[in-house]
């Protein structure tokens, strides 16, 4: 893998991770990476081992992939996922880093797959600072990176293998695999592809008759509706709605106030089986809440609640 190709994939991965951090924390956390450099050019290698031992390590030993993070990354990840900072030596910090590695790799894997680069499944192990660093067998590239956040800059680096791409960047992986299989079959190195000597199969589109417009007959008391008289419907009254980022939901505590989008005086929405059937106002019946219907939805909408 050339340096330029690796740089392109690294920038794509960082963009995907920026999006993930923003979704988790609700804040913009810029990530930046330096140009990849060959590990063989780094001298002495003992200095690299010292750097690894001073950081949290996320590694996949069988793939030659290692990610080394400054201990202060723990506070960034914990604030993003839980809404509060966690100390690097706190109980659960190692589990947090392993969970982040799983989510982060899944995001990078999906993003690069859209670019035609298929990454193998990887299971990361985590090691805390001070623990023996993993062996660097298979790692060929060193990629330093940083994250900007309030209060300073966080740094880290990744060690990546010099692997070959499983598909060209401008073609989907599945297309590349198909072409490879066809090429193999043509050269006699694998199972033969479909040829003139294979049995011909006629394929034609399926044809269905028109079903016509949807109609519901009867007056609600006779006809087919009699069969539905004992059917239970879930009726739900909605006071209002509000969309919140995951970070804000995790920050909710006893006494927190969630402001709804509905204004004071607006009617409540009444749903049956998830369909809007009426609007009304809140009332109190003895010691229970109730709703007085003030406006009905169209008859067709109410009928659709049965289906």
XYZ file of C-alpha atoms in Angstrom:
307
model
C 0.000 0.000 0.000
C 1.461 3.356 -0.990
C 1.711 6.311 1.359
C -0.747 8.365 -0.726
C -3.336 5.580 -0.751
C -3.018 5.069 2.997
C -3.302 8.831 3.605
C -6.561 8.936 1.642
C -8.058 6.042 3.619
C -6.913 7.560 6.927
C -8.604 10.885 6.149
C -11.814 9.060 5.225
C -11.677 7.119 8.498
C -11.062 10.290 10.537
C -14.063 11.995 8.937
C -16.241 9.021 9.893
C -14.920 9.073 13.473
C -15.535 12.838 13.735
C -19.163 12.220 12.811
C -19.446 9.442 15.415
C -17.994 11.660 18.188
C -20.300 14.503 17.228
C -23.328 12.200 17.389
C -22.282 10.907 20.817
C -21.310 14.212 22.417
C -23.276 16.796 20.484
C -20.027 18.760 20.029
C -17.665 19.201 17.098
C -14.385 17.396 17.884
C -11.951 17.869 14.961
C -9.497 15.026 14.275
C -6.305 15.456 12.304
C -3.593 13.016 11.216
C 0.008 13.476 10.163
C 1.429 11.824 7.076
C 1.995 8.061 7.559
C 5.618 6.997 7.986
C 7.274 3.620 7.795
C 7.979 2.096 11.220
C 11.328 0.892 9.885
C 12.352 4.545 9.472
C 11.723 5.267 13.173
C 14.870 4.925 15.257
C 15.328 3.648 17.853
C 12.371 1.243 18.056
C 12.701 1.135 21.856
C 11.259 4.661 21.944
C 8.130 3.362 20.211
C 7.748 0.625 22.825
C 8.044 3.255 25.569
C 5.326 5.338 23.903
C 3.065 2.292 23.779
C 3.590 1.460 27.443
C 2.596 4.995 28.504
C -0.775 4.871 26.702
C -4.028 2.961 26.457
C -3.566 0.320 23.782
C -6.277 -1.082 21.501
C -4.795 -3.892 19.458
C -5.713 -6.757 17.164
C -2.671 -8.982 17.423
C -3.681 -11.270 14.557
C -4.054 -8.316 12.174
C -1.049 -6.183 13.095
C -3.290 -3.234 14.032
C -2.484 -1.162 17.130
C -4.053 2.119 18.304
C -2.280 3.973 21.123
C -4.182 6.739 22.942
C -3.070 9.252 25.546
C -4.787 8.503 28.917
C -6.762 11.776 28.696
C -8.815 10.272 25.856
C -10.749 8.444 28.589
C -12.308 11.701 29.781
C -13.267 12.624 26.203
C -14.953 9.290 25.504
C -16.688 9.089 28.892
C -18.064 12.613 28.556
C -19.308 11.822 25.050
C -20.965 8.529 26.006
C -22.034 9.098 29.624
C -22.182 12.878 29.958
C -19.514 12.990 32.671
C -15.746 12.671 32.765
C -14.042 9.510 33.994
C -10.497 9.386 35.322
C -8.026 7.273 33.289
C -7.417 5.009 36.304
C -11.104 4.661 37.207
C -12.751 1.261 37.305
C -14.408 0.663 33.982
C -11.999 2.842 31.968
C -10.573 -0.188 30.176
C -14.052 -1.499 29.325
C -14.969 1.960 28.016
C -11.940 2.016 25.708
C -12.774 -1.444 24.377
C -16.385 -0.411 23.704
C -15.188 2.705 21.889
C -12.823 0.616 19.774
C -15.712 -1.636 18.727
C -17.978 1.271 17.769
C -15.177 3.176 16.090
C -13.992 0.250 13.991
C -17.553 -0.563 12.934
C -18.012 3.031 11.735
C -14.708 3.017 9.833
C -15.415 -0.400 8.332
C -18.827 0.705 6.983
C -17.471 3.990 5.617
C -14.508 2.429 3.800
C -16.759 -0.311 2.388
C -18.701 2.418 0.589
C -15.391 3.455 -0.990
C -14.702 -0.082 -2.207
C -12.217 -1.052 0.516
C -13.307 -4.113 2.494
C -11.768 -4.457 5.946
C -11.725 -7.869 7.658
C -13.557 -8.425 10.910
C -11.312 -7.403 13.795
C -11.681 -8.011 17.535
C -9.730 -5.473 19.582
C -8.177 -6.151 22.978
C -7.431 -3.300 25.380
C -4.461 -2.686 27.670
C -4.066 0.058 30.267
C -0.958 2.261 30.602
C 1.907 0.435 32.277
C 0.951 -2.983 30.939
C 3.348 -4.758 28.556
C 2.732 -3.483 24.997
C 1.781 -5.939 22.255
C 4.281 -7.246 19.722
C 4.557 -5.167 16.566
C 4.685 -8.114 14.173
C 2.953 -7.176 10.945
C 2.736 -3.442 11.672
C 4.426 -1.378 8.957
C 2.994 2.172 9.086
C 2.929 4.743 11.891
C 0.073 7.280 11.693
C 0.091 10.018 14.405
C -3.208 11.841 14.998
C -4.693 14.479 17.307
C -8.101 15.616 18.570
C -9.020 19.199 19.443
C -11.236 19.775 22.473
C -11.852 22.463 25.063
C -8.844 22.650 27.309
C -6.202 21.337 24.953
C -5.142 18.766 22.405
C -5.161 14.982 22.704
C -2.712 12.865 20.765
C -2.305 9.265 19.769
C -1.051 7.110 16.935
C -2.021 4.029 14.968
C 0.195 1.215 13.737
C -1.173 -0.372 10.574
C -0.091 -3.350 8.460
C 1.120 -2.960 4.909
C -1.837 -4.946 3.563
C -3.246 -4.978 0.082
C -6.701 -3.624 -0.693
C -9.341 -6.232 -1.305
C -11.039 -4.109 -3.949
C -10.169 -1.109 -6.075
C -11.397 2.198 -4.541
C -13.516 3.103 -7.567
C -15.379 -0.225 -7.718
C -17.657 -1.939 -5.207
C -16.028 -4.868 -3.455
C -18.684 -7.259 -4.677
C -18.060 -6.272 -8.304
C -14.320 -6.804 -7.901
C -14.906 -10.239 -6.370
C -17.261 -11.201 -9.206
C -14.787 -10.152 -11.871
C -12.027 -12.051 -10.084
C -14.132 -15.211 -9.989
C -14.977 -14.888 -13.681
C -11.302 -14.394 -14.521
C -10.355 -17.441 -12.452
C -12.955 -19.554 -14.175
C -11.801 -18.455 -17.626
C -8.198 -19.383 -16.841
C -9.141 -22.812 -15.540
C -8.013 -22.042 -12.009
C -11.440 -22.418 -10.468
C -15.009 -23.453 -11.106
C -16.077 -22.707 -14.717
C -18.397 -19.752 -15.225
C -21.689 -20.021 -17.076
C -20.973 -20.694 -20.743
C -22.657 -21.771 -23.944
C -22.641 -25.400 -22.815
C -24.712 -24.661 -19.681
C -28.420 -25.356 -19.706
C -30.477 -22.386 -20.921
C -33.062 -21.052 -18.497
C -35.876 -18.800 -19.641
C -36.585 -15.918 -17.273
C -39.622 -13.653 -17.531
C -41.148 -11.073 -15.188
C -43.990 -12.146 -12.920
C -47.433 -10.787 -13.860
C -50.204 -10.075 -11.349
C -53.737 -8.931 -11.936
C -54.835 -5.509 -10.674
C -56.338 -5.616 -7.180
C -58.234 -2.351 -7.586
C -58.685 0.471 -5.111
C -58.933 -0.257 -1.401
C -62.535 -0.297 -0.185
C -64.049 -0.789 3.250
C -67.724 -1.679 3.269
C -70.361 -1.693 5.990
C -71.411 0.901 8.540
C -69.216 -0.261 11.393
C -71.947 -2.388 12.930
C -72.630 -4.887 10.174
C -70.720 -6.576 7.391
C -67.084 -7.481 7.823
C -66.562 -5.116 10.803
C -68.625 -7.541 12.933
C -65.621 -9.871 12.773
C -63.474 -7.147 14.349
C -65.814 -6.192 17.172
C -63.709 -7.964 19.813
C -60.330 -6.815 18.490
C -58.338 -4.789 21.031
C -56.779 -1.543 19.827
C -54.000 0.293 21.615
C -55.158 3.872 22.145
C -52.440 6.388 22.971
C -52.744 10.063 23.852
C -49.708 12.175 23.017
C -49.039 15.332 24.982
C -46.092 16.365 22.823
C -42.770 15.308 21.371
C -39.125 16.304 21.606
C -36.014 14.975 19.845
C -32.876 14.917 22.003
C -29.278 13.956 21.214
C -28.087 10.820 22.968
C -25.721 12.920 25.083
C -28.641 15.018 26.436
C -30.668 11.883 27.233
C -27.776 10.480 29.257
C -27.608 13.731 31.217
C -31.244 13.526 32.399
C -31.648 13.236 36.149
C -34.464 13.494 38.661
C -35.841 17.012 38.388
C -34.761 17.569 34.795
C -37.308 19.384 32.615
C -37.847 18.353 28.985
C -39.505 21.078 26.924
C -42.033 19.698 24.420
C -42.613 21.103 20.963
C -46.374 21.532 21.476
C -47.571 24.952 22.630
C -49.869 25.526 25.616
C -53.506 25.252 24.531
C -52.855 23.056 21.517
C -55.025 19.918 21.387
C -53.677 16.519 22.393
C -53.248 13.856 19.698
C -55.140 10.573 20.037
C -53.710 7.540 18.219
C -55.115 4.051 17.678
C -52.625 1.413 16.574
C -50.209 4.222 15.734
C -52.666 6.134 13.504
C -54.029 9.575 14.348
C -57.793 9.270 14.847
C -58.751 12.353 16.893
C -57.704 15.429 18.851
C -58.853 16.390 22.323
C -58.198 18.182 25.582
C -57.034 16.826 28.935
C -59.643 16.416 31.696
C -59.703 14.904 35.173
C -62.234 12.154 35.932
C -62.343 11.519 39.656
C -58.634 10.876 40.324
C -57.645 9.843 36.809
C -56.640 11.735 33.704
C -58.821 11.533 30.641
C -59.215 13.195 27.263
C -62.298 14.895 25.843
C -62.510 14.450 22.065
C -62.801 17.810 20.313
C -62.060 16.851 16.724
C -62.204 13.547 14.835
C -59.900 12.567 11.979
C -61.423 11.608 8.665
C -63.478 8.433 8.619
C -60.984 6.805 6.275
C -58.121 7.470 8.684
C -60.039 5.973 11.579
C -60.947 2.889 9.544
C -57.286 2.318 8.693
C -56.522 1.919 12.409
C -57.990 -1.600 12.123
C -55.319 -2.664 9.630
